[in-house]
mmCIF file of N, CA and C in Angstrom:
data_model
loop_
_atom_site.group_PDB
_atom_site.id
_atom_site.type_symbol
_atom_site.label_atom_id
_atom_site.label_comp_id
_atom_site.label_asym_id
_atom_site.label_seq_id
_atom_site.Cartn_x
_atom_site.Cartn_y
_atom_site.Cartn_z
ATOM 1 N N MET A 1 4.434 -39.244 7.712
ATOM 2 C CA MET A 1 3.717 -38.123 8.280
ATOM 3 C C MET A 1 4.180 -36.838 7.589
ATOM 4 N N ALA A 2 3.241 -35.995 7.286
ATOM 5 C CA ALA A 2 3.541 -34.749 6.573
ATOM 6 C C ALA A 2 4.093 -33.686 7.519
ATOM 7 N N ASN A 3 4.842 -32.770 6.954
ATOM 8 C CA ASN A 3 5.338 -31.621 7.693
ATOM 9 C C ASN A 3 4.599 -30.383 7.207
ATOM 10 N N TYR A 4 4.370 -29.463 8.120
ATOM 11 C CA TYR A 4 3.704 -28.204 7.807
ATOM 12 C C TYR A 4 4.614 -27.076 8.250
ATOM 13 N N TYR A 5 4.668 -26.005 7.448
ATOM 14 C CA TYR A 5 5.607 -24.921 7.689
ATOM 15 C C TYR A 5 4.891 -23.577 7.816
ATOM 16 N N CYS A 6 5.511 -22.668 8.559
ATOM 17 C CA CYS A 6 5.002 -21.306 8.684
ATOM 18 C C CYS A 6 5.523 -20.468 7.513
ATOM 19 N N GLU A 7 4.632 -19.731 6.881
ATOM 20 C CA GLU A 7 5.012 -18.863 5.765
ATOM 21 C C GLU A 7 5.889 -17.706 6.219
ATOM 22 N N TYR A 8 5.730 -17.255 7.461
ATOM 23 C CA TYR A 8 6.482 -16.100 7.961
ATOM 24 C C TYR A 8 7.892 -16.437 8.433
ATOM 25 N N CYS A 9 8.069 -17.604 9.059
ATOM 26 C CA CYS A 9 9.379 -17.889 9.668
ATOM 27 C C CYS A 9 9.975 -19.243 9.298
ATOM 28 N N GLY A 10 9.187 -20.126 8.689
ATOM 29 C CA GLY A 10 9.702 -21.432 8.296
ATOM 30 C C GLY A 10 9.657 -22.490 9.380
ATOM 31 N N THR A 11 9.076 -22.185 10.528
ATOM 32 C CA THR A 11 8.957 -23.180 11.591
ATOM 33 C C THR A 11 8.223 -24.409 11.059
ATOM 34 N N LYS A 12 8.709 -25.588 11.454
ATOM 35 C CA LYS A 12 8.114 -26.849 10.996
ATOM 36 C C LYS A 12 7.299 -27.468 12.125
ATOM 37 N N ALA A 13 6.135 -28.024 11.785
ATOM 38 C CA ALA A 13 5.296 -28.739 12.747
ATOM 39 C C ALA A 13 4.721 -29.974 12.066
ATOM 40 N N GLN A 14 4.279 -30.940 12.860
ATOM 41 C CA GLN A 14 3.735 -32.167 12.302
ATOM 42 C C GLN A 14 2.223 -32.118 12.133
ATOM 43 N N SER A 15 1.593 -31.015 12.574
ATOM 44 C CA SER A 15 0.159 -30.856 12.324
ATOM 45 C C SER A 15 -0.145 -29.376 12.116
ATOM 46 N N ILE A 16 -1.175 -29.100 11.355
ATOM 47 C CA ILE A 16 -1.587 -27.716 11.113
ATOM 48 C C ILE A 16 -2.051 -27.083 12.411
ATOM 49 N N SER A 17 -2.791 -27.822 13.213
ATOM 50 C CA SER A 17 -3.310 -27.258 14.462
ATOM 51 C C SER A 17 -2.190 -26.863 15.420
ATOM 52 N N HIS A 18 -1.141 -27.665 15.491
ATOM 53 C CA HIS A 18 -0.014 -27.315 16.363
ATOM 54 C C HIS A 18 0.703 -26.078 15.840
ATOM 55 N N LEU A 19 0.902 -26.008 14.537
ATOM 56 C CA LEU A 19 1.592 -24.865 13.939
ATOM 57 C C LEU A 19 0.825 -23.575 14.171
ATOM 58 N N THR A 20 -0.456 -23.581 13.882
ATOM 59 C CA THR A 20 -1.245 -22.344 13.937
ATOM 60 C C THR A 20 -1.689 -21.970 15.350
ATOM 61 N N ALA A 21 -1.387 -22.790 16.337
ATOM 62 C CA ALA A 21 -1.757 -22.497 17.723
ATOM 63 C C ALA A 21 -0.695 -21.692 18.461
ATOM 64 N N THR A 22 0.486 -21.585 17.889
ATOM 65 C CA THR A 22 1.570 -20.919 18.606
ATOM 66 C C THR A 22 1.973 -19.599 17.955
ATOM 67 N N ALA A 23 2.564 -18.728 18.758
ATOM 68 C CA ALA A 23 2.972 -17.403 18.296
ATOM 69 C C ALA A 23 4.191 -17.493 17.386
ATOM 70 N N CYS A 24 4.229 -16.594 16.397
ATOM 71 C CA CYS A 24 5.322 -16.552 15.421
ATOM 72 C C CYS A 24 6.273 -15.402 15.744
ATOM 73 N N ALA A 25 7.543 -15.704 15.844
ATOM 74 C CA ALA A 25 8.558 -14.698 16.150
ATOM 75 C C ALA A 25 8.740 -13.688 15.022
ATOM 76 N N GLN A 26 8.354 -14.037 13.799
ATOM 77 C CA GLN A 26 8.525 -13.129 12.665
ATOM 78 C C GLN A 26 7.199 -12.685 12.074
ATOM 79 N N HIS A 27 6.172 -12.662 12.896
ATOM 80 C CA HIS A 27 4.855 -12.236 12.418
ATOM 81 C C HIS A 27 4.933 -10.784 11.935
ATOM 82 N N PRO A 28 4.239 -10.432 10.838
ATOM 83 C CA PRO A 28 4.291 -9.059 10.306
ATOM 84 C C PRO A 28 3.840 -7.977 11.302
ATOM 85 N N ASN A 29 2.999 -8.337 12.261
ATOM 86 C CA ASN A 29 2.554 -7.351 13.256
ATOM 87 C C ASN A 29 3.583 -7.118 14.358
ATOM 88 N N GLY A 30 4.625 -7.932 14.377
ATOM 89 C CA GLY A 30 5.678 -7.808 15.377
ATOM 90 C C GLY A 30 5.975 -9.147 16.028
ATOM 91 N N HIS A 31 7.070 -9.195 16.765
ATOM 92 C CA HIS A 31 7.542 -10.414 17.421
ATOM 93 C C HIS A 31 6.444 -11.007 18.309
ATOM 94 N N ALA A 32 5.992 -12.196 17.966
ATOM 95 C CA ALA A 32 4.990 -12.942 18.725
ATOM 96 C C ALA A 32 3.659 -12.200 18.876
ATOM 97 N N LYS A 33 3.336 -11.311 17.940
ATOM 98 C CA LYS A 33 2.068 -10.579 17.994
ATOM 99 C C LYS A 33 1.017 -11.192 17.085
ATOM 100 N N GLY A 34 1.245 -12.415 16.682
ATOM 101 C CA GLY A 34 0.303 -13.160 15.856
ATOM 102 C C GLY A 34 0.749 -14.607 15.773
ATOM 103 N N LYS A 35 -0.104 -15.438 15.267
ATOM 104 C CA LYS A 35 0.172 -16.875 15.153
ATOM 105 C C LYS A 35 0.917 -17.181 13.853
ATOM 106 N N HIS A 36 1.503 -18.379 13.807
ATOM 107 C CA HIS A 36 2.124 -18.856 12.577
ATOM 108 C C HIS A 36 1.060 -18.940 11.486
ATOM 109 N N LYS A 37 1.471 -18.712 10.248
ATOM 110 C CA LYS A 37 0.572 -18.831 9.098
ATOM 111 C C LYS A 37 1.026 -20.030 8.273
ATOM 112 N N LEU A 38 0.100 -20.877 7.921
ATOM 113 C CA LEU A 38 0.419 -22.078 7.149
ATOM 114 C C LEU A 38 0.958 -21.711 5.775
ATOM 115 N N TYR A 39 2.121 -22.253 5.425
ATOM 116 C CA TYR A 39 2.664 -22.153 4.069
ATOM 117 C C TYR A 39 1.941 -23.205 3.247
ATOM 118 N N GLU A 40 1.245 -22.796 2.199
ATOM 119 C CA GLU A 40 0.401 -23.716 1.447
ATOM 120 C C GLU A 40 1.087 -24.339 0.230
ATOM 121 N N GLY A 41 2.353 -24.047 0.030
ATOM 122 C CA GLY A 41 3.103 -24.677 -1.048
ATOM 123 C C GLY A 41 3.628 -26.037 -0.622
ATOM 124 N N SER A 42 4.308 -26.697 -1.529
ATOM 125 C CA SER A 42 4.861 -28.023 -1.241
ATOM 126 C C SER A 42 6.300 -27.908 -0.747
ATOM 127 N N GLU A 43 6.793 -28.996 -0.151
ATOM 128 C CA GLU A 43 8.197 -29.044 0.251
ATOM 129 C C GLU A 43 9.043 -29.075 -1.014
ATOM 130 N N LYS A 44 10.122 -28.290 -1.023
ATOM 131 C CA LYS A 44 10.977 -28.172 -2.206
ATOM 132 C C LYS A 44 12.442 -28.234 -1.795
ATOM 133 N N SER A 45 13.303 -28.407 -2.763
ATOM 134 C CA SER A 45 14.739 -28.394 -2.483
ATOM 135 C C SER A 45 15.255 -26.963 -2.372
ATOM 136 N N SER A 46 14.517 -26.001 -2.949
ATOM 137 C CA SER A 46 14.856 -24.584 -2.767
ATOM 138 C C SER A 46 13.576 -23.756 -2.865
ATOM 139 N N TYR A 47 13.601 -22.608 -2.186
ATOM 140 C CA TYR A 47 12.442 -21.718 -2.130
ATOM 141 C C TYR A 47 12.850 -20.353 -2.667
ATOM 142 N N ASN A 48 11.926 -19.685 -3.362
ATOM 143 C CA ASN A 48 12.212 -18.375 -3.948
ATOM 144 C C ASN A 48 11.298 -17.314 -3.355
ATOM 145 N N CYS A 49 11.827 -16.091 -3.249
ATOM 146 C CA CYS A 49 11.048 -14.962 -2.764
ATOM 147 C C CYS A 49 10.143 -14.468 -3.893
ATOM 148 N N LYS A 50 8.867 -14.233 -3.567
ATOM 149 C CA LYS A 50 7.934 -13.780 -4.601
ATOM 150 C C LYS A 50 8.130 -12.321 -4.979
ATOM 151 N N TYR A 51 8.891 -11.561 -4.213
ATOM 152 C CA TYR A 51 9.127 -10.150 -4.518
ATOM 153 C C TYR A 51 10.413 -9.913 -5.306
ATOM 154 N N CYS A 52 11.475 -10.649 -4.978
ATOM 155 C CA CYS A 52 12.763 -10.349 -5.609
ATOM 156 C C CYS A 52 13.440 -11.549 -6.268
ATOM 157 N N GLY A 53 12.942 -12.767 -6.023
ATOM 158 C CA GLY A 53 13.521 -13.948 -6.651
ATOM 159 C C GLY A 53 14.672 -14.583 -5.905
ATOM 160 N N THR A 54 15.064 -14.031 -4.769
ATOM 161 C CA THR A 54 16.140 -14.634 -3.978
ATOM 162 C C THR A 54 15.801 -16.087 -3.693
ATOM 163 N N SER A 55 16.812 -16.943 -3.690
ATOM 164 C CA SER A 55 16.622 -18.367 -3.474
ATOM 165 C C SER A 55 17.320 -18.810 -2.194
ATOM 166 N N ALA A 56 16.714 -19.783 -1.494
ATOM 167 C CA ALA A 56 17.319 -20.358 -0.290
ATOM 168 C C ALA A 56 16.930 -21.830 -0.220
ATOM 169 N N ASN A 57 17.705 -22.614 0.514
ATOM 170 C CA ASN A 57 17.450 -24.051 0.571
ATOM 171 C C ASN A 57 16.406 -24.440 1.624
ATOM 172 N N SER A 58 15.919 -23.468 2.406
ATOM 173 C CA SER A 58 14.847 -23.751 3.366
ATOM 174 C C SER A 58 14.005 -22.494 3.567
ATOM 175 N N LEU A 59 12.783 -22.686 4.011
ATOM 176 C CA LEU A 59 11.924 -21.538 4.307
ATOM 177 C C LEU A 59 12.516 -20.708 5.444
ATOM 178 N N THR A 60 13.117 -21.377 6.409
ATOM 179 C CA THR A 60 13.728 -20.673 7.541
ATOM 180 C C THR A 60 14.805 -19.711 7.063
ATOM 181 N N HIS A 61 15.663 -20.164 6.160
ATOM 182 C CA HIS A 61 16.722 -19.295 5.637
ATOM 183 C C HIS A 61 16.162 -18.173 4.771
ATOM 184 N N LEU A 62 15.158 -18.471 3.959
ATOM 185 C CA LEU A 62 14.580 -17.459 3.081
ATOM 186 C C LEU A 62 13.913 -16.350 3.891
ATOM 187 N N THR A 63 13.100 -16.714 4.859
ATOM 188 C CA THR A 63 12.314 -15.730 5.598
ATOM 189 C C THR A 63 13.094 -15.011 6.702
ATOM 190 N N ALA A 64 14.344 -15.364 6.900
ATOM 191 C CA ALA A 64 15.140 -14.768 7.976
ATOM 192 C C ALA A 64 15.702 -13.393 7.624
ATOM 193 N N THR A 65 15.742 -13.042 6.357
ATOM 194 C CA THR A 65 16.390 -11.782 5.961
ATOM 195 C C THR A 65 15.423 -10.824 5.282
ATOM 196 N N ALA A 66 15.788 -9.557 5.324
ATOM 197 C CA ALA A 66 14.964 -8.497 4.733
ATOM 198 C C ALA A 66 15.024 -8.552 3.205
ATOM 199 N N CYS A 67 13.905 -8.202 2.585
ATOM 200 C CA CYS A 67 13.801 -8.215 1.122
ATOM 201 C C CYS A 67 13.969 -6.796 0.579
ATOM 202 N N PRO A 68 14.894 -6.597 -0.366
ATOM 203 C CA PRO A 68 15.103 -5.257 -0.925
ATOM 204 C C PRO A 68 13.946 -4.757 -1.790
ATOM 205 N N LYS A 69 13.070 -5.660 -2.218
ATOM 206 C CA LYS A 69 11.946 -5.255 -3.073
ATOM 207 C C LYS A 69 10.598 -5.495 -2.386
ATOM 208 N N HIS A 70 10.593 -5.495 -1.065
ATOM 209 C CA HIS A 70 9.361 -5.721 -0.317
ATOM 210 C C HIS A 70 8.359 -4.600 -0.603
ATOM 211 N N PRO A 71 7.059 -4.903 -0.703
ATOM 212 C CA PRO A 71 6.047 -3.872 -1.010
ATOM 213 C C PRO A 71 5.996 -2.730 0.011
ATOM 214 N N ASN A 72 6.421 -2.971 1.242
ATOM 215 C CA ASN A 72 6.425 -1.909 2.259
ATOM 216 C C ASN A 72 7.623 -0.973 2.122
ATOM 217 N N GLY A 73 8.549 -1.312 1.234
ATOM 218 C CA GLY A 73 9.737 -0.505 1.014
ATOM 219 C C GLY A 73 11.001 -1.328 1.138
ATOM 220 N N HIS A 74 12.108 -0.745 0.700
ATOM 221 C CA HIS A 74 13.408 -1.424 0.719
ATOM 222 C C HIS A 74 13.725 -1.940 2.124
ATOM 223 N N ALA A 75 13.844 -3.255 2.270
ATOM 224 C CA ALA A 75 14.201 -3.928 3.523
ATOM 225 C C ALA A 75 13.227 -3.637 4.660
ATOM 226 N N LYS A 76 11.964 -3.328 4.338
ATOM 227 C CA LYS A 76 10.968 -3.062 5.388
ATOM 228 C C LYS A 76 10.059 -4.268 5.604
ATOM 229 N N GLY A 77 10.503 -5.398 5.168
ATOM 230 C CA GLY A 77 9.798 -6.656 5.349
ATOM 231 C C GLY A 77 10.697 -7.807 4.949
ATOM 232 N N LYS A 78 10.339 -8.996 5.353
ATOM 233 C CA LYS A 78 11.134 -10.193 5.056
ATOM 234 C C LYS A 78 10.778 -10.752 3.684
ATOM 235 N N HIS A 79 11.656 -11.619 3.171
ATOM 236 C CA HIS A 79 11.357 -12.342 1.946
ATOM 237 C C HIS A 79 10.106 -13.180 2.177
ATOM 238 N N ALA A 80 9.292 -13.336 1.158
ATOM 239 C CA ALA A 80 8.067 -14.138 1.227
ATOM 240 C C ALA A 80 8.141 -15.235 0.165
ATOM 241 N N PRO A 81 7.873 -16.471 0.543
ATOM 242 C CA PRO A 81 8.021 -17.581 -0.417
ATOM 243 C C PRO A 81 6.915 -17.628 -1.465
ATOM 244 N N THR A 82 7.291 -18.041 -2.667
ATOM 245 C CA THR A 82 6.299 -18.346 -3.700
ATOM 246 C C THR A 82 5.686 -19.706 -3.364
ATOM 247 N N LEU A 83 4.547 -19.973 -3.930
ATOM 248 C CA LEU A 83 3.933 -21.288 -3.713
ATOM 249 C C LEU A 83 4.577 -22.283 -4.639
#
């Protein structure tokens, strides 16, 4: 069975419908002010931020911290995974 992940927070679900039906704690509009967004990349041994290149061993770890090169400004957004 495949796993599906949220692009914003790294939450894992076993179906797309279950993932996208629930609120995301790290949604860009604010805590639980939007649903999880499907990460459309594949499962990897490490994930990189598309803004600064930071690497982490899981989407959860990557998306948990602020990105110094985020388009909204220094540390004004979380790291975002590349596909």
